[in-house]
C-alpha cells in the first residue's frame, strides 16, 4: 500500500513530515537525532508558556497527570514516555509523519497506540498552527492517557471509529472527538475547566474557553454534539461540558448505530447556533 500525505482542512501549507519513512500503518520511528537545538528551544518555550497558564483553567485531572510526561526542557524520547505510560494504562506512543487517514487513526487507538506527529512547529507558528505537531500531541493529549478512565475512553473511541467507518458515519463520530478530546470542558467544584488537547496546547484558547463571554458552553449530549459543525481556523463558538471523565466512558458504551440513523434524518447545527430553550453554562 502506498502511504500518502494527508491534507488537513483549510491549511494552505503543503503537508509536512517525511511520509516515505512510514510503514503501511503510517507509523514511523522517531528520528530523535534530527531535532535541532532551535527545535528543542521551541519546545521549551511552548512548554513553559502553557504550564504557566494552566492554574485555574486546566482540569485537575490534567494538572495531576502532566508531571508524568516528564519533558519540560527538551523534546522527549517516545520510548522514555512509553516505559511509564505502558505501566500506567497499557498505552504506547507511536510516531507518525503527520496527519493520517481516519481508519488508520481509529485502528491505532483501538490497539492502545497513540499516534504522535514527529515534527515541531516553526518559530513563527508559536501562537497558531493549523495541523497538529509534536507539542500539541504530547503536551495536549498524552498526560490524560495516564488517567485510566480517559485511556479506556480513547480505546473505545477507536473501536467505535472502525465501526463508524463501516457504517459511513465517520464525520458524525469525528465531531464527538473534536468536542471532547480536542475541545472539551469539564465542570469542577471551582468552575469550568479545560481537558481538551486543542485548548490545553493553545495559549489564547485556554483562557478564552473558560473565561470569555463570547462562546456558548452547553452540557454534552451525544445527539446535539454530533449534529454540530465546527471550525478549525478560529476559536470555538460552542464548547460542550461534561461532569467528569467517566461520563465520556459511559457514552462510549452506547450503541451508536441507531443514533447515526437518527442523525442522518436531522439537519446539521452551525458551530455558533443556539437552539430554542438552550442556555449557556455561566462561567
PDB file of C-alpha atoms in Angstrom:
ATOM      1  CA  UNK A   1       0.000   0.000   0.000  1.00  0.00           C
ATOM      2  CA  UNK A   2       1.305   3.454  -0.893  1.00  0.00           C
ATOM      3  CA  UNK A   3       1.495   5.826   2.049  1.00  0.00           C
ATOM      4  CA  UNK A   4       0.471   9.347   1.046  1.00  0.00           C
ATOM      5  CA  UNK A   5       0.441  12.647   2.956  1.00  0.00           C
ATOM      6  CA  UNK A   6      -2.913  13.677   4.380  1.00  0.00           C
ATOM      7  CA  UNK A   7      -4.037  17.277   3.901  1.00  0.00           C
ATOM      8  CA  UNK A   8      -5.813  18.931   6.821  1.00  0.00           C
ATOM      9  CA  UNK A   9      -8.865  21.074   6.270  1.00  0.00           C
ATOM     10  CA  UNK A  10      -8.121  24.662   5.404  1.00  0.00           C
ATOM     11  CA  UNK A  11      -4.308  24.611   5.732  1.00  0.00           C
ATOM     12  CA  UNK A  12      -2.594  26.381   2.833  1.00  0.00           C
ATOM     13  CA  UNK A  13       0.795  24.912   3.761  1.00  0.00           C
ATOM     14  CA  UNK A  14       1.900  21.760   1.902  1.00  0.00           C
ATOM     15  CA  UNK A  15       1.833  18.589   4.013  1.00  0.00           C
ATOM     16  CA  UNK A  16       4.837  18.319   6.313  1.00  0.00           C
ATOM     17  CA  UNK A  17       6.590  15.215   7.532  1.00  0.00           C
ATOM     18  CA  UNK A  18       8.516  12.523   5.692  1.00  0.00           C
ATOM     19  CA  UNK A  19       5.871  10.014   4.678  1.00  0.00           C
ATOM     20  CA  UNK A  20       8.485   7.955   2.834  1.00  0.00           C
ATOM     21  CA  UNK A  21       9.644   6.688   6.257  1.00  0.00           C
ATOM     22  CA  UNK A  22       6.197   5.473   7.267  1.00  0.00           C
ATOM     23  CA  UNK A  23       5.119   1.847   7.413  1.00  0.00           C
ATOM     24  CA  UNK A  24       1.853   0.669   5.889  1.00  0.00           C
ATOM     25  CA  UNK A  25       0.001   1.679   9.080  1.00  0.00           C
ATOM     26  CA  UNK A  26       1.541   5.178   8.845  1.00  0.00           C
ATOM     27  CA  UNK A  27       3.764   4.721  11.902  1.00  0.00           C
ATOM     28  CA  UNK A  28       7.448   5.623  11.839  1.00  0.00           C
ATOM     29  CA  UNK A  29      10.449   5.621  14.138  1.00  0.00           C
ATOM     30  CA  UNK A  30      11.178   8.872  15.943  1.00  0.00           C
ATOM     31  CA  UNK A  31      14.406  10.257  14.472  1.00  0.00           C
ATOM     32  CA  UNK A  32      15.466  11.949  17.678  1.00  0.00           C
ATOM     33  CA  UNK A  33      18.937  12.932  16.478  1.00  0.00           C
ATOM     34  CA  UNK A  34      17.370  15.083  13.752  1.00  0.00           C
ATOM     35  CA  UNK A  35      15.888  17.615  16.188  1.00  0.00           C
ATOM     36  CA  UNK A  36      17.886  20.840  16.269  1.00  0.00           C
ATOM     37  CA  UNK A  37      18.694  22.989  19.279  1.00  0.00           C
ATOM     38  CA  UNK A  38      16.300  25.589  17.874  1.00  0.00           C
ATOM     39  CA  UNK A  39      13.537  22.974  17.886  1.00  0.00           C
ATOM     40  CA  UNK A  40      14.335  21.956  21.465  1.00  0.00           C
ATOM     41  CA  UNK A  41      14.214  25.649  22.416  1.00  0.00           C
ATOM     42  CA  UNK A  42      10.819  25.929  20.723  1.00  0.00           C
ATOM     43  CA  UNK A  43       9.565  23.001  22.797  1.00  0.00           C
ATOM     44  CA  UNK A  44      10.956  24.522  25.985  1.00  0.00           C
ATOM     45  CA  UNK A  45       9.309  27.882  25.305  1.00  0.00           C
ATOM     46  CA  UNK A  46       5.947  26.338  24.451  1.00  0.00           C
ATOM     47  CA  UNK A  47       6.013  24.064  27.497  1.00  0.00           C
ATOM     48  CA  UNK A  48       6.897  26.875  29.916  1.00  0.00           C
ATOM     49  CA  UNK A  49       4.245  29.170  28.484  1.00  0.00           C
ATOM     50  CA  UNK A  50       1.447  26.623  28.611  1.00  0.00           C
ATOM     51  CA  UNK A  51       2.417  25.313  32.041  1.00  0.00           C
ATOM     52  CA  UNK A  52       2.179  28.823  33.462  1.00  0.00           C
ATOM     53  CA  UNK A  53      -1.324  29.243  32.045  1.00  0.00           C
ATOM     54  CA  UNK A  54      -2.801  26.030  33.461  1.00  0.00           C
ATOM     55  CA  UNK A  55      -3.756  27.026  37.044  1.00  0.00           C
ATOM     56  CA  UNK A  56      -7.418  27.978  37.240  1.00  0.00           C
ATOM     57  CA  UNK A  57      -8.010  26.975  33.618  1.00  0.00           C
ATOM     58  CA  UNK A  58      -6.972  23.338  33.101  1.00  0.00           C
ATOM     59  CA  UNK A  59      -8.808  20.406  34.647  1.00  0.00           C
ATOM     60  CA  UNK A  60      -7.481  18.997  37.897  1.00  0.00           C
ATOM     61  CA  UNK A  61      -7.017  15.610  36.202  1.00  0.00           C
ATOM     62  CA  UNK A  62      -4.778  17.141  33.546  1.00  0.00           C
ATOM     63  CA  UNK A  63      -2.704  19.111  36.051  1.00  0.00           C
ATOM     64  CA  UNK A  64      -2.232  15.970  38.159  1.00  0.00           C
ATOM     65  CA  UNK A  65      -1.102  13.902  35.163  1.00  0.00           C
ATOM     66  CA  UNK A  66       1.158  16.452  33.440  1.00  0.00           C
ATOM     67  CA  UNK A  67       4.279  15.709  35.565  1.00  0.00           C
ATOM     68  CA  UNK A  68       4.147  12.119  34.288  1.00  0.00           C
ATOM     69  CA  UNK A  69       5.073  13.449  30.846  1.00  0.00           C
ATOM     70  CA  UNK A  70       8.448  14.427  32.329  1.00  0.00           C
ATOM     71  CA  UNK A  71       9.640  16.620  29.477  1.00  0.00           C
ATOM     72  CA  UNK A  72       9.858  20.309  30.250  1.00  0.00           C
ATOM     73  CA  UNK A  73      13.298  21.102  28.840  1.00  0.00           C
ATOM     74  CA  UNK A  74      13.671  19.185  25.579  1.00  0.00           C
ATOM     75  CA  UNK A  75      11.545  17.273  23.089  1.00  0.00           C
ATOM     76  CA  UNK A  76      11.106  13.905  24.801  1.00  0.00           C
ATOM     77  CA  UNK A  77      12.022  10.456  23.546  1.00  0.00           C
ATOM     78  CA  UNK A  78       8.855   8.476  22.871  1.00  0.00           C
ATOM     79  CA  UNK A  79      10.471   5.373  24.366  1.00  0.00           C
ATOM     80  CA  UNK A  80      11.047   7.136  27.696  1.00  0.00           C
ATOM     81  CA  UNK A  81       7.387   8.105  27.959  1.00  0.00           C
ATOM     82  CA  UNK A  82       6.314   4.649  26.814  1.00  0.00           C
ATOM     83  CA  UNK A  83       8.010   2.995  29.778  1.00  0.00           C
ATOM     84  CA  UNK A  84       5.855   4.990  32.195  1.00  0.00           C
ATOM     85  CA  UNK A  85       2.709   5.012  30.057  1.00  0.00           C
ATOM     86  CA  UNK A  86       2.702   1.263  29.462  1.00  0.00           C
ATOM     87  CA  UNK A  87       2.977   0.659  33.193  1.00  0.00           C
ATOM     88  CA  UNK A  88       0.184   3.132  33.985  1.00  0.00           C
ATOM     89  CA  UNK A  89      -2.523   2.348  31.434  1.00  0.00           C
ATOM     90  CA  UNK A  90      -1.128  -0.022  28.809  1.00  0.00           C
ATOM     91  CA  UNK A  91      -0.837   2.667  26.128  1.00  0.00           C
ATOM     92  CA  UNK A  92       2.135   3.249  23.827  1.00  0.00           C
ATOM     93  CA  UNK A  93       3.118   6.235  21.701  1.00  0.00           C
ATOM     94  CA  UNK A  94       3.972   5.651  18.052  1.00  0.00           C
ATOM     95  CA  UNK A  95       5.496   8.199  15.722  1.00  0.00           C
ATOM     96  CA  UNK A  96       3.695   9.348  12.583  1.00  0.00           C
ATOM     97  CA  UNK A  97       4.914  11.807   9.936  1.00  0.00           C
ATOM     98  CA  UNK A  98       1.789  13.940  10.205  1.00  0.00           C
ATOM     99  CA  UNK A  99      -1.929  13.527   9.720  1.00  0.00           C
ATOM    100  CA  UNK A 100      -3.050  10.024   8.847  1.00  0.00           C
ATOM    101  CA  UNK A 101      -6.279   8.607   7.364  1.00  0.00           C
ATOM    102  CA  UNK A 102      -9.180   8.251   9.766  1.00  0.00           C
ATOM    103  CA  UNK A 103      -9.386   4.461   9.604  1.00  0.00           C
ATOM    104  CA  UNK A 104      -5.678   4.096  10.367  1.00  0.00           C
ATOM    105  CA  UNK A 105      -6.090   6.549  13.249  1.00  0.00           C
ATOM    106  CA  UNK A 106      -9.054   4.614  14.645  1.00  0.00           C
ATOM    107  CA  UNK A 107      -7.181   1.317  14.344  1.00  0.00           C
ATOM    108  CA  UNK A 108      -4.190   2.608  16.291  1.00  0.00           C
ATOM    109  CA  UNK A 109      -6.410   3.935  19.076  1.00  0.00           C
ATOM    110  CA  UNK A 110      -8.278   0.634  19.272  1.00  0.00           C
ATOM    111  CA  UNK A 111      -4.878  -1.026  19.870  1.00  0.00           C
ATOM    112  CA  UNK A 112      -3.987   1.469  22.638  1.00  0.00           C
ATOM    113  CA  UNK A 113      -1.346   3.034  20.398  1.00  0.00           C
ATOM    114  CA  UNK A 114      -1.447   6.822  20.224  1.00  0.00           C
ATOM    115  CA  UNK A 115      -0.039   8.440  17.051  1.00  0.00           C
ATOM    116  CA  UNK A 116       2.264  11.392  17.729  1.00  0.00           C
ATOM    117  CA  UNK A 117       3.471  13.696  14.960  1.00  0.00           C
ATOM    118  CA  UNK A 118       7.272  13.646  14.992  1.00  0.00           C
ATOM    119  CA  UNK A 119       7.973  17.248  13.885  1.00  0.00           C
ATOM    120  CA  UNK A 120       7.582  20.532  15.757  1.00  0.00           C
ATOM    121  CA  UNK A 121       6.194  23.849  14.549  1.00  0.00           C
ATOM    122  CA  UNK A 122       8.426  26.699  13.394  1.00  0.00           C
ATOM    123  CA  UNK A 123       9.194  29.783  15.461  1.00  0.00           C
ATOM    124  CA  UNK A 124       6.653  31.833  13.514  1.00  0.00           C
ATOM    125  CA  UNK A 125       3.907  29.353  14.488  1.00  0.00           C
ATOM    126  CA  UNK A 126       4.258  29.623  18.255  1.00  0.00           C
ATOM    127  CA  UNK A 127       0.825  31.200  18.622  1.00  0.00           C
ATOM    128  CA  UNK A 128      -1.112  29.290  15.959  1.00  0.00           C
ATOM    129  CA  UNK A 129      -0.681  26.156  13.893  1.00  0.00           C
ATOM    130  CA  UNK A 130      -3.418  24.527  11.816  1.00  0.00           C
ATOM    131  CA  UNK A 131      -2.275  20.914  11.839  1.00  0.00           C
ATOM    132  CA  UNK A 132      -1.143  19.084  14.994  1.00  0.00           C
ATOM    133  CA  UNK A 133       2.583  18.916  15.756  1.00  0.00           C
ATOM    134  CA  UNK A 134       4.570  17.063  18.410  1.00  0.00           C
ATOM    135  CA  UNK A 135       3.868  19.710  21.048  1.00  0.00           C
ATOM    136  CA  UNK A 136       0.116  19.542  20.535  1.00  0.00           C
ATOM    137  CA  UNK A 137       0.133  15.757  20.588  1.00  0.00           C
ATOM    138  CA  UNK A 138       2.444  15.262  23.568  1.00  0.00           C
ATOM    139  CA  UNK A 139       1.538  18.193  25.823  1.00  0.00           C
ATOM    140  CA  UNK A 140      -2.145  18.315  24.894  1.00  0.00           C
ATOM    141  CA  UNK A 141      -3.066  14.639  24.634  1.00  0.00           C
ATOM    142  CA  UNK A 142      -0.596  12.383  26.383  1.00  0.00           C
ATOM    143  CA  UNK A 143      -0.919  13.473  30.046  1.00  0.00           C
ATOM    144  CA  UNK A 144      -4.534  12.273  30.213  1.00  0.00           C
ATOM    145  CA  UNK A 145      -3.554   8.947  28.640  1.00  0.00           C
ATOM    146  CA  UNK A 146      -2.070   8.289  32.091  1.00  0.00           C
ATOM    147  CA  UNK A 147      -5.612   8.599  33.504  1.00  0.00           C
ATOM    148  CA  UNK A 148      -7.277   5.148  33.423  1.00  0.00           C
ATOM    149  CA  UNK A 149     -10.756   6.409  32.541  1.00  0.00           C
ATOM    150  CA  UNK A 150      -9.643   8.651  29.685  1.00  0.00           C
ATOM    151  CA  UNK A 151      -7.297   5.896  28.488  1.00  0.00           C
ATOM    152  CA  UNK A 152     -10.216   3.469  28.263  1.00  0.00           C
ATOM    153  CA  UNK A 153     -12.380   6.068  26.515  1.00  0.00           C
ATOM    154  CA  UNK A 154      -9.755   6.627  23.847  1.00  0.00           C
ATOM    155  CA  UNK A 155      -9.525   2.916  23.087  1.00  0.00           C
ATOM    156  CA  UNK A 156     -13.315   2.639  22.997  1.00  0.00           C
ATOM    157  CA  UNK A 157     -13.458   5.639  20.671  1.00  0.00           C
ATOM    158  CA  UNK A 158     -11.000   3.970  18.310  1.00  0.00           C
ATOM    159  CA  UNK A 159     -13.036   0.761  18.240  1.00  0.00           C
ATOM    160  CA  UNK A 160     -16.169   2.819  17.672  1.00  0.00           C
ATOM    161  CA  UNK A 161     -14.439   4.674  14.863  1.00  0.00           C
ATOM    162  CA  UNK A 162     -13.799   1.445  12.975  1.00  0.00           C
ATOM    163  CA  UNK A 163     -17.500   0.594  13.287  1.00  0.00           C
ATOM    164  CA  UNK A 164     -18.449   4.113  12.182  1.00  0.00           C
ATOM    165  CA  UNK A 165     -16.285   3.729   9.083  1.00  0.00           C
ATOM    166  CA  UNK A 166     -18.189   0.572   8.139  1.00  0.00           C
ATOM    167  CA  UNK A 167     -21.460   2.469   8.648  1.00  0.00           C
ATOM    168  CA  UNK A 168     -20.370   5.553   6.703  1.00  0.00           C
ATOM    169  CA  UNK A 169     -20.596   7.703   9.829  1.00  0.00           C
ATOM    170  CA  UNK A 170     -17.021   8.874  10.435  1.00  0.00           C
ATOM    171  CA  UNK A 171     -17.938  12.547  10.046  1.00  0.00           C
ATOM    172  CA  UNK A 172     -20.557  12.266  12.779  1.00  0.00           C
ATOM    173  CA  UNK A 173     -18.198  10.493  15.167  1.00  0.00           C
ATOM    174  CA  UNK A 174     -15.369  12.918  14.363  1.00  0.00           C
ATOM    175  CA  UNK A 175     -17.479  15.697  15.858  1.00  0.00           C
ATOM    176  CA  UNK A 176     -17.590  13.843  19.154  1.00  0.00           C
ATOM    177  CA  UNK A 177     -13.784  13.614  19.174  1.00  0.00           C
ATOM    178  CA  UNK A 178     -13.482  17.293  18.289  1.00  0.00           C
ATOM    179  CA  UNK A 179     -15.810  18.475  21.025  1.00  0.00           C
ATOM    180  CA  UNK A 180     -14.430  16.145  23.721  1.00  0.00           C
ATOM    181  CA  UNK A 181     -10.808  15.100  23.243  1.00  0.00           C
ATOM    182  CA  UNK A 182      -9.782  18.228  21.338  1.00  0.00           C
ATOM    183  CA  UNK A 183     -12.009  20.980  22.751  1.00  0.00           C
ATOM    184  CA  UNK A 184     -13.789  19.544  25.770  1.00  0.00           C
ATOM    185  CA  UNK A 185     -14.601  21.335  29.023  1.00  0.00           C
ATOM    186  CA  UNK A 186     -15.421  19.786  32.397  1.00  0.00           C
ATOM    187  CA  UNK A 187     -17.421  21.146  35.320  1.00  0.00           C
ATOM    188  CA  UNK A 188     -15.414  21.150  38.560  1.00  0.00           C
ATOM    189  CA  UNK A 189     -16.228  22.411  42.048  1.00  0.00           C
ATOM    190  CA  UNK A 190     -14.484  25.727  41.410  1.00  0.00           C
ATOM    191  CA  UNK A 191     -15.715  26.298  37.870  1.00  0.00           C
ATOM    192  CA  UNK A 192     -15.470  25.202  34.251  1.00  0.00           C
ATOM    193  CA  UNK A 193     -12.042  23.827  33.266  1.00  0.00           C
ATOM    194  CA  UNK A 194     -10.449  22.580  30.043  1.00  0.00           C
ATOM    195  CA  UNK A 195      -9.419  18.995  29.346  1.00  0.00           C
ATOM    196  CA  UNK A 196      -9.324  19.086  25.521  1.00  0.00           C
ATOM    197  CA  UNK A 197      -5.887  18.966  23.889  1.00  0.00           C
ATOM    198  CA  UNK A 198      -6.635  21.685  21.365  1.00  0.00           C
ATOM    199  CA  UNK A 199      -7.368  24.061  24.225  1.00  0.00           C
ATOM    200  CA  UNK A 200      -4.572  22.953  26.540  1.00  0.00           C
ATOM    201  CA  UNK A 201      -1.894  23.390  23.861  1.00  0.00           C
ATOM    202  CA  UNK A 202      -3.142  26.858  22.801  1.00  0.00           C
ATOM    203  CA  UNK A 203      -2.126  29.956  24.756  1.00  0.00           C
ATOM    204  CA  UNK A 204      -5.055  32.024  23.533  1.00  0.00           C
ATOM    205  CA  UNK A 205      -7.854  29.474  23.601  1.00  0.00           C
ATOM    206  CA  UNK A 206      -7.015  28.198  27.075  1.00  0.00           C
ATOM    207  CA  UNK A 207      -8.125  31.475  28.638  1.00  0.00           C
ATOM    208  CA  UNK A 208     -10.859  32.157  26.073  1.00  0.00           C
ATOM    209  CA  UNK A 209     -12.580  28.796  26.519  1.00  0.00           C
ATOM    210  CA  UNK A 210     -13.155  29.143  30.261  1.00  0.00           C
ATOM    211  CA  UNK A 211     -13.465  32.910  30.794  1.00  0.00           C
ATOM    212  CA  UNK A 212     -14.753  34.638  27.653  1.00  0.00           C
ATOM    213  CA  UNK A 213     -18.449  35.613  27.496  1.00  0.00           C
ATOM    214  CA  UNK A 214     -18.450  35.110  23.721  1.00  0.00           C
ATOM    215  CA  UNK A 215     -18.762  31.315  23.210  1.00  0.00           C
ATOM    216  CA  UNK A 216     -21.657  29.232  24.446  1.00  0.00           C
ATOM    217  CA  UNK A 217     -20.986  26.337  26.802  1.00  0.00           C
ATOM    218  CA  UNK A 218     -23.569  23.570  26.729  1.00  0.00           C
ATOM    219  CA  UNK A 219     -23.952  20.291  28.618  1.00  0.00           C
ATOM    220  CA  UNK A 220     -22.617  17.443  26.494  1.00  0.00           C
ATOM    221  CA  UNK A 221     -25.398  15.462  24.843  1.00  0.00           C
ATOM    222  CA  UNK A 222     -24.466  12.943  22.165  1.00  0.00           C
ATOM    223  CA  UNK A 223     -27.080  13.937  19.610  1.00  0.00           C
ATOM    224  CA  UNK A 224     -26.531  17.682  19.968  1.00  0.00           C
ATOM    225  CA  UNK A 225     -22.751  17.317  19.835  1.00  0.00           C
ATOM    226  CA  UNK A 226     -22.681  15.059  16.794  1.00  0.00           C
ATOM    227  CA  UNK A 227     -25.007  17.346  14.840  1.00  0.00           C
ATOM    228  CA  UNK A 228     -22.811  20.382  15.448  1.00  0.00           C
ATOM    229  CA  UNK A 229     -20.302  21.518  12.855  1.00  0.00           C
ATOM    230  CA  UNK A 230     -17.001  23.022  13.958  1.00  0.00           C
ATOM    231  CA  UNK A 231     -14.308  25.418  12.785  1.00  0.00           C
ATOM    232  CA  UNK A 232     -10.624  24.545  12.537  1.00  0.00           C
ATOM    233  CA  UNK A 233      -9.428  28.082  11.766  1.00  0.00           C
ATOM    234  CA  UNK A 234     -10.768  30.008  14.767  1.00  0.00           C
ATOM    235  CA  UNK A 235     -11.563  29.668  18.450  1.00  0.00           C
ATOM    236  CA  UNK A 236     -14.626  27.526  19.010  1.00  0.00           C
ATOM    237  CA  UNK A 237     -18.050  29.161  19.059  1.00  0.00           C
ATOM    238  CA  UNK A 238     -19.516  26.311  21.115  1.00  0.00           C
ATOM    239  CA  UNK A 239     -17.998  24.125  23.825  1.00  0.00           C
ATOM    240  CA  UNK A 240     -19.610  21.071  25.372  1.00  0.00           C
ATOM    241  CA  UNK A 241     -19.210  20.481  29.105  1.00  0.00           C
ATOM    242  CA  UNK A 242     -19.027  17.123  30.890  1.00  0.00           C
ATOM    243  CA  UNK A 243     -19.447  16.410  34.598  1.00  0.00           C
ATOM    244  CA  UNK A 244     -16.379  14.145  34.752  1.00  0.00           C
ATOM    245  CA  UNK A 245     -14.303  11.841  32.539  1.00  0.00           C
ATOM    246  CA  UNK A 246     -16.435   8.836  33.484  1.00  0.00           C
ATOM    247  CA  UNK A 247     -19.285  10.434  31.542  1.00  0.00           C
ATOM    248  CA  UNK A 248     -17.263  10.016  28.342  1.00  0.00           C
ATOM    249  CA  UNK A 249     -16.637   6.345  29.005  1.00  0.00           C
ATOM    250  CA  UNK A 250     -20.321   5.814  29.750  1.00  0.00           C
ATOM    251  CA  UNK A 251     -21.207   7.412  26.401  1.00  0.00           C
ATOM    252  CA  UNK A 252     -18.745   5.127  24.625  1.00  0.00           C
ATOM    253  CA  UNK A 253     -20.707   2.066  25.740  1.00  0.00           C
ATOM    254  CA  UNK A 254     -23.757   3.241  23.768  1.00  0.00           C
ATOM    255  CA  UNK A 255     -24.940   1.564  20.572  1.00  0.00           C
ATOM    256  CA  UNK A 256     -24.199   4.294  18.053  1.00  0.00           C
ATOM    257  CA  UNK A 257     -25.781   2.618  15.005  1.00  0.00           C
ATOM    258  CA  UNK A 258     -29.369   3.746  15.794  1.00  0.00           C
ATOM    259  CA  UNK A 259     -28.018   7.187  16.675  1.00  0.00           C
ATOM    260  CA  UNK A 260     -26.327   7.503  13.287  1.00  0.00           C
ATOM    261  CA  UNK A 261     -29.587   6.571  11.568  1.00  0.00           C
ATOM    262  CA  UNK A 262     -31.435   9.214  13.550  1.00  0.00           C
ATOM    263  CA  UNK A 263     -28.831  11.911  12.939  1.00  0.00           C
ATOM    264  CA  UNK A 264     -28.947  11.388   9.189  1.00  0.00           C
ATOM    265  CA  UNK A 265     -32.581  12.481   9.282  1.00  0.00           C
ATOM    266  CA  UNK A 266     -31.830  15.696  11.183  1.00  0.00           C
ATOM    267  CA  UNK A 267     -30.309  18.967   9.970  1.00  0.00           C
ATOM    268  CA  UNK A 268     -26.791  19.891  10.973  1.00  0.00           C
ATOM    269  CA  UNK A 269     -26.306  22.657  13.516  1.00  0.00           C
ATOM    270  CA  UNK A 270     -23.991  25.575  12.779  1.00  0.00           C
ATOM    271  CA  UNK A 271     -20.958  25.983  15.016  1.00  0.00           C
ATOM    272  CA  UNK A 272     -22.345  29.164  16.579  1.00  0.00           C
ATOM    273  CA  UNK A 273     -26.045  28.247  16.620  1.00  0.00           C
ATOM    274  CA  UNK A 274     -28.094  28.109  19.803  1.00  0.00           C
ATOM    275  CA  UNK A 275     -31.266  26.051  19.718  1.00  0.00           C
ATOM    276  CA  UNK A 276     -34.525  27.198  21.339  1.00  0.00           C
ATOM    277  CA  UNK A 277     -34.505  26.529  25.055  1.00  0.00           C
ATOM    278  CA  UNK A 278     -30.733  26.190  25.336  1.00  0.00           C
ATOM    279  CA  UNK A 279     -28.899  28.216  27.963  1.00  0.00           C
ATOM    280  CA  UNK A 280     -25.151  28.607  28.131  1.00  0.00           C
ATOM    281  CA  UNK A 281     -23.494  27.462  31.355  1.00  0.00           C
ATOM    282  CA  UNK A 282     -22.209  30.565  33.168  1.00  0.00           C
ATOM    283  CA  UNK A 283     -18.517  30.981  33.970  1.00  0.00           C
TER     284      UNK A 283
END
